Tab-separated table of C-alpha atoms in Angstrom:
chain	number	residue	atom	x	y	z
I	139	UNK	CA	-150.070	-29.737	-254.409
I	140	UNK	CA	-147.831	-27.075	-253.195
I	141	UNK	CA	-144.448	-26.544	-254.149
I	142	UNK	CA	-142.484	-23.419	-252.444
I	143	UNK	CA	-138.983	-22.047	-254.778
I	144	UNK	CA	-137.069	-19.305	-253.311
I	145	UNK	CA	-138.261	-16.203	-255.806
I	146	UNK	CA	-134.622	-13.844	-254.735
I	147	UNK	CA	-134.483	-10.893	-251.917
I	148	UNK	CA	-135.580	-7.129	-252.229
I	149	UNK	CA	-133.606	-4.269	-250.954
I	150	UNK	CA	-133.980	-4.973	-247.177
I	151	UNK	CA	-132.990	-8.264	-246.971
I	152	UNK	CA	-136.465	-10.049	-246.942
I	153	UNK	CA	-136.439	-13.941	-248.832
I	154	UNK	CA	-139.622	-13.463	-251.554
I	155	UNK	CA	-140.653	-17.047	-252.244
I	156	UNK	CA	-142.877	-18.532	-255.263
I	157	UNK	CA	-145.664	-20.299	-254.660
I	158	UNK	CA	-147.145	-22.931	-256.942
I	159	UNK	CA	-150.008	-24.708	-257.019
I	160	UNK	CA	-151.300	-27.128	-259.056
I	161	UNK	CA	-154.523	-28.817	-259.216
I	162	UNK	CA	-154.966	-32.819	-260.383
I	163	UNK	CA	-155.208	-31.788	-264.086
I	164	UNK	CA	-151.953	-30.431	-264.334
I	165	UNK	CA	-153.334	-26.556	-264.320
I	166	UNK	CA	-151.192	-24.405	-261.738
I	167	UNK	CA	-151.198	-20.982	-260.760
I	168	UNK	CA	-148.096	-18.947	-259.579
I	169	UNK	CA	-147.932	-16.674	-256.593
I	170	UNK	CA	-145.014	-14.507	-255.156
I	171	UNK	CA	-145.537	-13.169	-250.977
I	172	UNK	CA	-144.312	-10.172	-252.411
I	173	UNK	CA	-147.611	-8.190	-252.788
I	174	UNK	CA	-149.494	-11.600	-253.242
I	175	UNK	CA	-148.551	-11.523	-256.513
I	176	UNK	CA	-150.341	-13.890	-259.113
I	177	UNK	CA	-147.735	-14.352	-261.859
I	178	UNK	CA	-149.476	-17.109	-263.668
I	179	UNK	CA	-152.193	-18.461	-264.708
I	180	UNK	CA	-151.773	-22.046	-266.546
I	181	UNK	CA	-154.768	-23.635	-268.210
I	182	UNK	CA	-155.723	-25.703	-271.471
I	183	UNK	CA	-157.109	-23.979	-274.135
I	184	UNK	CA	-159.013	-25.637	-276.733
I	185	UNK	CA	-156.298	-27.432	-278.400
I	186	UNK	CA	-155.670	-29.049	-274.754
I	187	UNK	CA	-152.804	-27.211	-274.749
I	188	UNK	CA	-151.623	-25.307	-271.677
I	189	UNK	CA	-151.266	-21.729	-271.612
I	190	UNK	CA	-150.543	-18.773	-269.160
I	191	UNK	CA	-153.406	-16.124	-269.054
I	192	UNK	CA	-152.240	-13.739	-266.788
I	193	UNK	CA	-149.468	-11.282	-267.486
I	194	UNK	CA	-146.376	-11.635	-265.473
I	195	UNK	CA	-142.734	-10.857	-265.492
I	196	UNK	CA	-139.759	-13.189	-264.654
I	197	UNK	CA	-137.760	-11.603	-262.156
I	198	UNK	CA	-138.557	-10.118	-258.796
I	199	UNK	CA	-136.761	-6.835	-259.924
I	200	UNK	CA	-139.897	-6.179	-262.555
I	201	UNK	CA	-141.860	-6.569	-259.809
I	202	UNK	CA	-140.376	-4.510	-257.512
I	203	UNK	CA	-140.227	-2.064	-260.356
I	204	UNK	CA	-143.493	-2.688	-261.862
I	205	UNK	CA	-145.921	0.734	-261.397
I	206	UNK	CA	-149.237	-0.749	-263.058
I	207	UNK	CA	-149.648	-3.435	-260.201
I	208	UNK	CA	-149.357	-6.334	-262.066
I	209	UNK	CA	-151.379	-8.897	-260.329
I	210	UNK	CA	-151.099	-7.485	-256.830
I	211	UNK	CA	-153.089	-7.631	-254.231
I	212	UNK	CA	-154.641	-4.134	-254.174
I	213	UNK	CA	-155.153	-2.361	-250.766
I	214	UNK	CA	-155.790	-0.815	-248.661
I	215	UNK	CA	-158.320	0.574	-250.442
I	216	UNK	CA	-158.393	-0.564	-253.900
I	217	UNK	CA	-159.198	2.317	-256.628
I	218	UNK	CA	-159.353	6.068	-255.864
I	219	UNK	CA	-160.277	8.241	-253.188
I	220	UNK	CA	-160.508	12.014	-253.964
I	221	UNK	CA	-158.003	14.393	-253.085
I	222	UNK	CA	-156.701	12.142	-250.621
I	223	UNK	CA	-158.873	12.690	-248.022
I	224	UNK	CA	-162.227	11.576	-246.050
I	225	UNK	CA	-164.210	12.342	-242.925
I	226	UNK	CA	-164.534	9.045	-240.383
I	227	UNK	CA	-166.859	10.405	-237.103
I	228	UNK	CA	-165.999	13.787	-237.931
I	229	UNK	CA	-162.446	13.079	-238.097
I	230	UNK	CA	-160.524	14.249	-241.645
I	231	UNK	CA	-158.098	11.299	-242.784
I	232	UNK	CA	-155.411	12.532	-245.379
I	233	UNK	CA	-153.682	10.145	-247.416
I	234	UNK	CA	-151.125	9.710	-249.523
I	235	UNK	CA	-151.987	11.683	-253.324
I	236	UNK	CA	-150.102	8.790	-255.596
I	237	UNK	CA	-152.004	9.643	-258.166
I	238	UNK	CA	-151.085	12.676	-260.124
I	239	UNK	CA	-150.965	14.929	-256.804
I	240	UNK	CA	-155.141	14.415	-256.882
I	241	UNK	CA	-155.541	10.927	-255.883
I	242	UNK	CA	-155.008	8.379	-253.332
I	243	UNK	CA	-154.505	5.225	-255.562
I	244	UNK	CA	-154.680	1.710	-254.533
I	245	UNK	CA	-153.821	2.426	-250.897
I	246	UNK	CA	-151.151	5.127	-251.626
I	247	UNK	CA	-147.016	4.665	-251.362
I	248	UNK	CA	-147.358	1.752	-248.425
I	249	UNK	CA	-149.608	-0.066	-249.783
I	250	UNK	CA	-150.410	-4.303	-249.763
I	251	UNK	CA	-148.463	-4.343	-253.245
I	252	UNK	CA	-144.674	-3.524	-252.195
I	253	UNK	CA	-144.237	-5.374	-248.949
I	254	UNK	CA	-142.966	-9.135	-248.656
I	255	UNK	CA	-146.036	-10.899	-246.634
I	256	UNK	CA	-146.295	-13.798	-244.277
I	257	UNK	CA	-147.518	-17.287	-244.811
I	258	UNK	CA	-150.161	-17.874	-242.686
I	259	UNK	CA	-151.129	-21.120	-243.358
I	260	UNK	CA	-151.176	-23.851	-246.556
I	261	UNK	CA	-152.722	-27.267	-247.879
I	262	UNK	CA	-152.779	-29.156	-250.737
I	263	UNK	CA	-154.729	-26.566	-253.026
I	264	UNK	CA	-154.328	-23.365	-251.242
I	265	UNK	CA	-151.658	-20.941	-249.509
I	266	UNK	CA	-153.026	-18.319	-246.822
I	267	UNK	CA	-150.696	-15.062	-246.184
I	268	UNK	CA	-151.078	-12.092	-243.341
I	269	UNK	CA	-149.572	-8.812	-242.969
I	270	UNK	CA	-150.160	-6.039	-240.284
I	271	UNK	CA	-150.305	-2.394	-241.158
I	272	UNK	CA	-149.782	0.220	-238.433
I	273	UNK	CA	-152.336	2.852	-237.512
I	274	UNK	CA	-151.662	5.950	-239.864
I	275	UNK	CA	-149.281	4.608	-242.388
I	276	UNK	CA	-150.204	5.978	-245.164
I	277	UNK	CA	-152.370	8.097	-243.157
I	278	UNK	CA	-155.304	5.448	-242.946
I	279	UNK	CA	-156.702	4.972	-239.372
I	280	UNK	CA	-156.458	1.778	-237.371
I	281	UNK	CA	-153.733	-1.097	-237.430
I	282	UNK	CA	-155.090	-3.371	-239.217
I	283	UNK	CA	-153.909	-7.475	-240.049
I	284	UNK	CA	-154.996	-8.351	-243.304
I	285	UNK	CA	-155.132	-12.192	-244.476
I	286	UNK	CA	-155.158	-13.310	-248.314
I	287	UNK	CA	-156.304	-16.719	-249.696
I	288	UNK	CA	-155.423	-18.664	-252.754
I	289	UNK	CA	-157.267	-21.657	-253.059
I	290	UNK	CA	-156.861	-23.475	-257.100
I	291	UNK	CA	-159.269	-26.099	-257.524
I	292	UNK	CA	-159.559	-29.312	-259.696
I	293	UNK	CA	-162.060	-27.627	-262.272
I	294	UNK	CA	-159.766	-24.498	-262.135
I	295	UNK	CA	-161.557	-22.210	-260.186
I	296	UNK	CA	-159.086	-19.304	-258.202
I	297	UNK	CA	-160.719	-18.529	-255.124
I	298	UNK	CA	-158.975	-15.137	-253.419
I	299	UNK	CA	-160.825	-14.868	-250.071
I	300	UNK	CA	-159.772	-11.500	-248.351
I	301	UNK	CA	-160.324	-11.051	-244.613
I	302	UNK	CA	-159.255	-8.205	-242.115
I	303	UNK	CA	-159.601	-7.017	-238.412
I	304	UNK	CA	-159.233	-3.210	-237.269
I	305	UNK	CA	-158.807	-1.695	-233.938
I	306	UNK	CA	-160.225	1.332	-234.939
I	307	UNK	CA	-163.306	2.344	-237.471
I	308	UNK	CA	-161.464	2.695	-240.742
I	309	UNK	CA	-161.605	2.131	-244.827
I	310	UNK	CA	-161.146	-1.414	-246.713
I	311	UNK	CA	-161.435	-2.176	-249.823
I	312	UNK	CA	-159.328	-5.305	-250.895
I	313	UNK	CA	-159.159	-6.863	-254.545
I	314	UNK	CA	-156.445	-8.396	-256.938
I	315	UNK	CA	-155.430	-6.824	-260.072
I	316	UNK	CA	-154.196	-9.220	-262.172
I	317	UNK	CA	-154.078	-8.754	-266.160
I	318	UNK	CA	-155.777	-11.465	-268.209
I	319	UNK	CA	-155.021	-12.212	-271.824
I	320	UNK	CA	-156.854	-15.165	-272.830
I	321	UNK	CA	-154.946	-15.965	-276.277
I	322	UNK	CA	-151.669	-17.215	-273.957
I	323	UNK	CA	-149.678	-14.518	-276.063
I	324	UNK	CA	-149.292	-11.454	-274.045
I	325	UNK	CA	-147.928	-9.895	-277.805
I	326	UNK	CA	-151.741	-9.486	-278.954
I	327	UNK	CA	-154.229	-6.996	-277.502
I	328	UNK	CA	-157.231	-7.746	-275.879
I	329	UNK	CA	-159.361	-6.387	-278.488
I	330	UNK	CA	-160.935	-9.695	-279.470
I	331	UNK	CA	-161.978	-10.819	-276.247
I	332	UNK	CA	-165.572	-10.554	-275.645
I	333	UNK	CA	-166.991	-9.687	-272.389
I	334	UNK	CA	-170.797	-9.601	-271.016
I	335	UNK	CA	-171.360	-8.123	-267.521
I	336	UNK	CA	-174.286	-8.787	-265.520
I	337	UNK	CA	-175.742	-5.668	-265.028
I	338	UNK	CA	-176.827	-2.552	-266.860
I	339	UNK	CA	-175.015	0.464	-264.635
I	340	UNK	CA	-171.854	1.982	-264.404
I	341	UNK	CA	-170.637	5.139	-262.056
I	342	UNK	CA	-169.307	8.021	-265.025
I	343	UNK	CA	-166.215	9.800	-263.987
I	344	UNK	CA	-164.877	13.147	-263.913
I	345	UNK	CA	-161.657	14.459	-265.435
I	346	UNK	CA	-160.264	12.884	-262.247
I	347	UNK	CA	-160.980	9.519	-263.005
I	348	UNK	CA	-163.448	10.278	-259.576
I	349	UNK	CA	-167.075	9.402	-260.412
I	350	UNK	CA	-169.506	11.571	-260.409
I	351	UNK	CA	-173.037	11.664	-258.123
I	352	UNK	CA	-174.670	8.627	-258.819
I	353	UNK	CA	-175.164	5.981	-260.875
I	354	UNK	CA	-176.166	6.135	-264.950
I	355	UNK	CA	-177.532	3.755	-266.931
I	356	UNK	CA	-175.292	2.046	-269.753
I	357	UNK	CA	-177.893	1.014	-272.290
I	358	UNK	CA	-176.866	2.796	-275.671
I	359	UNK	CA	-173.578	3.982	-274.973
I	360	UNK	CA	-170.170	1.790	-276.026
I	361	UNK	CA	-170.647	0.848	-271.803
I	362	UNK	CA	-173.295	-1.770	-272.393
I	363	UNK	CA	-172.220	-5.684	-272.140
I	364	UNK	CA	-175.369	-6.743	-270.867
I	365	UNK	CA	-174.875	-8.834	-274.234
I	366	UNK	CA	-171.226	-10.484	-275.195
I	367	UNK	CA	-169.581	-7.951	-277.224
I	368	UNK	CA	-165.564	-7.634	-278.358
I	369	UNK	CA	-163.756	-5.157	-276.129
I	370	UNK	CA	-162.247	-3.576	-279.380
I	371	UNK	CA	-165.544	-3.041	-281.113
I	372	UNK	CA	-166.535	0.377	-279.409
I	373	UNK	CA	-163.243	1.192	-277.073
I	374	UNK	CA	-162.363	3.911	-279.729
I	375	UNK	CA	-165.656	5.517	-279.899
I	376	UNK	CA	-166.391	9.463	-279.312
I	377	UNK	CA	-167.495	9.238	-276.253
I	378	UNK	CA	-166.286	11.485	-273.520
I	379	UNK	CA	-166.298	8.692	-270.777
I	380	UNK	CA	-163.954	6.808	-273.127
I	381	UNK	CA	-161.631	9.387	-273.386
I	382	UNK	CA	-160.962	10.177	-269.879
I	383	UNK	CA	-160.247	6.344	-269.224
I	384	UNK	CA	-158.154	6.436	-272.479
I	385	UNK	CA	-160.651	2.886	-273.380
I	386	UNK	CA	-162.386	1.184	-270.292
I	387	UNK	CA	-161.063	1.915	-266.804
I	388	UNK	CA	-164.781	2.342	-264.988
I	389	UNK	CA	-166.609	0.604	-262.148
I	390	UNK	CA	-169.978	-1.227	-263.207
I	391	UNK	CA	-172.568	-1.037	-260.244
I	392	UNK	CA	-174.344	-3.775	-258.804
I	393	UNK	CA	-177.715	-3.633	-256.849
I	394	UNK	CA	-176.910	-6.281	-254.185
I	395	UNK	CA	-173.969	-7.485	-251.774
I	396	UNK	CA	-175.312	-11.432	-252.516
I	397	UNK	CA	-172.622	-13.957	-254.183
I	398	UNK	CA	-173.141	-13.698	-257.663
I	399	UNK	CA	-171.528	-14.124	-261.423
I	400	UNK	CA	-170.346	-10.328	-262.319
I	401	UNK	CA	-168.750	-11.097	-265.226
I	402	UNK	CA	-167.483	-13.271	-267.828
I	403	UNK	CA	-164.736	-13.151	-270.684
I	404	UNK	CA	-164.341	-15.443	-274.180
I	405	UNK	CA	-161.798	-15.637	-276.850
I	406	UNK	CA	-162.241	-17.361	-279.522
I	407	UNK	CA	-159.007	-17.689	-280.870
I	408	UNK	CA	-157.783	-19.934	-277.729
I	409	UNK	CA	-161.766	-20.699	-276.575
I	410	UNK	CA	-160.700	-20.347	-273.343
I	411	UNK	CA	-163.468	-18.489	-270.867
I	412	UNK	CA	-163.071	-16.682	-267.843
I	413	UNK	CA	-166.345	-16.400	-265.148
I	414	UNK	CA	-165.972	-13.773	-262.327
I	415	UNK	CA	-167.709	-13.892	-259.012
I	416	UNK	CA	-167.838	-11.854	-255.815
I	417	UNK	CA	-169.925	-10.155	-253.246
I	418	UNK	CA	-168.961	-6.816	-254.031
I	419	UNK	CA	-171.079	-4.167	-255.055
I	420	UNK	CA	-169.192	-3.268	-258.121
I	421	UNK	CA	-166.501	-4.426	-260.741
I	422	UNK	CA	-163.890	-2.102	-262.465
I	423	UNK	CA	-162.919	-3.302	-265.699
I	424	UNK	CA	-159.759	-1.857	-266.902
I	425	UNK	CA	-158.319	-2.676	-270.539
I	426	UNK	CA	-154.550	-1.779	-269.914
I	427	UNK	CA	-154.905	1.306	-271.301
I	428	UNK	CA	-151.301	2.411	-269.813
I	429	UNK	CA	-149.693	-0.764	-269.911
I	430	UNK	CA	-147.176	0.668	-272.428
I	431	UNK	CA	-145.735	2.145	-269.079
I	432	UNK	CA	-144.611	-1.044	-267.971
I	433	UNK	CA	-140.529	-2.154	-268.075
I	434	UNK	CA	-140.369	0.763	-270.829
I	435	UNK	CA	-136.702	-0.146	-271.692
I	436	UNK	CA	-137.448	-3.826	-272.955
I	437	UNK	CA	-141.101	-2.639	-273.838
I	438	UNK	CA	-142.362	-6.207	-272.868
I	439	UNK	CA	-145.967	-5.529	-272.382
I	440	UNK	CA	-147.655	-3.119	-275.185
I	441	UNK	CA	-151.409	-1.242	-275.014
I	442	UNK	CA	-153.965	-3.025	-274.659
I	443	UNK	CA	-152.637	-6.193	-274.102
I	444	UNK	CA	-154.539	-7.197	-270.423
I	445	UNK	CA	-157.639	-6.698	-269.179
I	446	UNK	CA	-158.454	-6.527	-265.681
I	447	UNK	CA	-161.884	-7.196	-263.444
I	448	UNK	CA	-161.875	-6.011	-260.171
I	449	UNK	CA	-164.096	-6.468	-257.768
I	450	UNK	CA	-164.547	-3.437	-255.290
I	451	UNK	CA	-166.520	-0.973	-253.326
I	452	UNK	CA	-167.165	1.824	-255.615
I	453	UNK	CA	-164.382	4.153	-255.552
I	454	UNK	CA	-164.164	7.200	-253.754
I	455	UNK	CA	-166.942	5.576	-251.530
I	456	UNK	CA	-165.822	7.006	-248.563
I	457	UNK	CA	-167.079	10.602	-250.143
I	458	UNK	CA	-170.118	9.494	-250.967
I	459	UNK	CA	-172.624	9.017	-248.934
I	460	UNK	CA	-175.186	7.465	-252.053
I	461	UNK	CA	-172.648	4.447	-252.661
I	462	UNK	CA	-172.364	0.985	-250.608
I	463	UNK	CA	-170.309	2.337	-247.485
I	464	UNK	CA	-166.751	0.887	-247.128
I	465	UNK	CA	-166.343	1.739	-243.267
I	466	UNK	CA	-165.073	-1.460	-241.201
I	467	UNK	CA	-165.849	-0.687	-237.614
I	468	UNK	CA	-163.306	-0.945	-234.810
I	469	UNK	CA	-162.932	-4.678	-233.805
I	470	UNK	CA	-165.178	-6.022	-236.701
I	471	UNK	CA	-164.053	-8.505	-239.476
I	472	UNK	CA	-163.809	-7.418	-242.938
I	473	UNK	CA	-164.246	-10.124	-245.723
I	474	UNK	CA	-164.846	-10.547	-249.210
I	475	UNK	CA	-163.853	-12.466	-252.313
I	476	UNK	CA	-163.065	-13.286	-256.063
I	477	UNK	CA	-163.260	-15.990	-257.618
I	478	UNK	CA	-162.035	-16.294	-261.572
I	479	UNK	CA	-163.315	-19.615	-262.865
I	480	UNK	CA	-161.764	-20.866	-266.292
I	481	UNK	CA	-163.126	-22.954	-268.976
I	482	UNK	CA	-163.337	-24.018	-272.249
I	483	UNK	CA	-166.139	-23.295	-274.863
């Protein structure tokens, strides 16, 4: 079921509505159209209680506000590109540097995270929205319409299916960036919560948060969860990688583009689990290593206290020439999906 509340207006005017779905079990999940925002999460834990696991704030102002993209859809091109710039047919694209004056980030200043979008479509476990974005903005080629898909099934299972046409050959790279805390109390850090993901290779960065050359092994460094280990047992390690992410904020490399389990998440103190799947080549996980940065003033969400898994191109693909190309050609479709499945163990 489907229930639409009006959410309040931003600056120009536009109506943001809430979106809520819930599935037979009494599980929902909370969406806003502005930025196809998740703002909740609801499932049992083991206690059969239920419990919110994603981090969210109350009013649209925090979102509007919000500089950490709290459970946005990212693009449009999720993660970094270098020095805001990249070469399509031996044309040089320059886009916005919102990161630091180095960086494109997440798209740049326009991006799919701070504009109200359009419902497209809905049923009785799913809400579709679309946007366009003009050719340039941001300085990324080719006007683009994007589409986003909810869908929240009966065995709570969050599909996001992302989809996207171009008139001209261009960059995509869509996720969601939602924060996960699977204790229900956004208060404690994520330290606890044990993670395994499914393969053993990771792209180092530089100072720049930009990786390097190629791909590097992660068997005996504090980057290996090929086996289910706490996200708080090594994040504080001396390791150099650590310390430019300030804890984990690197993308894990996979060798295929097939649909496959990437990831998965525990915490014992709730038993709640969390299974990630996608197509992607590659999965950032981010522990909210700057999440103290959020709604400073009333210093809601601390350190530590989210983790997110996003699946991706590898950034800064559009430089490199050795990682899975991100190029969408003029009048083809880009897709691609997530899907966080939650259960109890």
């Amino acid at each position: 079921m489907v229930k639409i509340l009006e959410f309040g207006k931003i600056k120009t005017g536009e109506m943001v509505n809430k979106y809520i779905i819930t599935n037979a079990n009494g599980s929902y999940v909370e969406i806003i159209d502005y930025g196809c925002k998740i703002c909740k999460i609801v499932v049992p834990n083991k206690n059969k209680e239920l419990v919110n696991v994603c981090l969210g704030y109350d009013t649209l102002d925090e979102y509007v506000d919000d500089g950490c993209f709290l459970g946005t859809a990212v693009g449009r091109y999720a993660n970094r590109i270098a020095n805001g710039k990249f070469t399509i047919n031996g044309v040089e694209y320059k886009v916005d540097l919102n990161e630091d004056g180095v960086n494109n980030l997440h798209g740049g200043y326009k991006n799919f995270s701070n504009c109200v979008w359009k419902l497209d479509e809905k049923g009785d476990d799913f809400v579709k929205f679309t946007k366009k974005f003009v050719d340039m903005e941001g300085g990324f080629p080719g006007n683009i319409t994007a589409y986003i898909t909810y869908q929240w099934s009966d065995s709570n299972e969050l599909l996001i299916s992302y989809e996207a046409t171009t008139d001209k050959d261009t960059v995509i790279n869509m996720t969601n960036h939602s924060y996960f805390n699977l204790s229900g109390d956004y208060t404690k850090e994520i330290l606890d919560h044990e993670v395994i993901i499914y393969t053993d290779k990771y792209t180092p960065v530089n100072e720049k948060c930009i990786p390097l050359d190629g791909v590097e092994s992660v068997i005996g460094t504090p980057f290996d969860f090929t086996t289910r280990h706490k996200i708080g047992e090594r994040i504080d390690c001396d390791n150099e990688q650590l310390r430019i992410g300030k804890g984990y904020d690197h993308n894990y490399a996979f060798d295929n583009l097939d649909d496959k389990l990437m990831a998965e998440v525990f915490c014992e103190e709730s038993g709640i689990s969390l299974k990630c799947y996608s197509c992607e080549p590659g999965i950032q996980l981010y522990t909210g290593n700057n999440l103290v940065m959020l709604n400073k003033d009333e210093d809601k969400f601390k350190l530590r206290t989210g983790l997110c898994l996003e699946t991706q191109k590898y950034p800064d693909s559009p430089n490199n020439d050795k990682f899975p190309s991100a190029l969408v050609k003029a009048f083809e479709k880009y897709s691609s999906y997530t899907k966080y499945e939650f259960g109890v163990e």
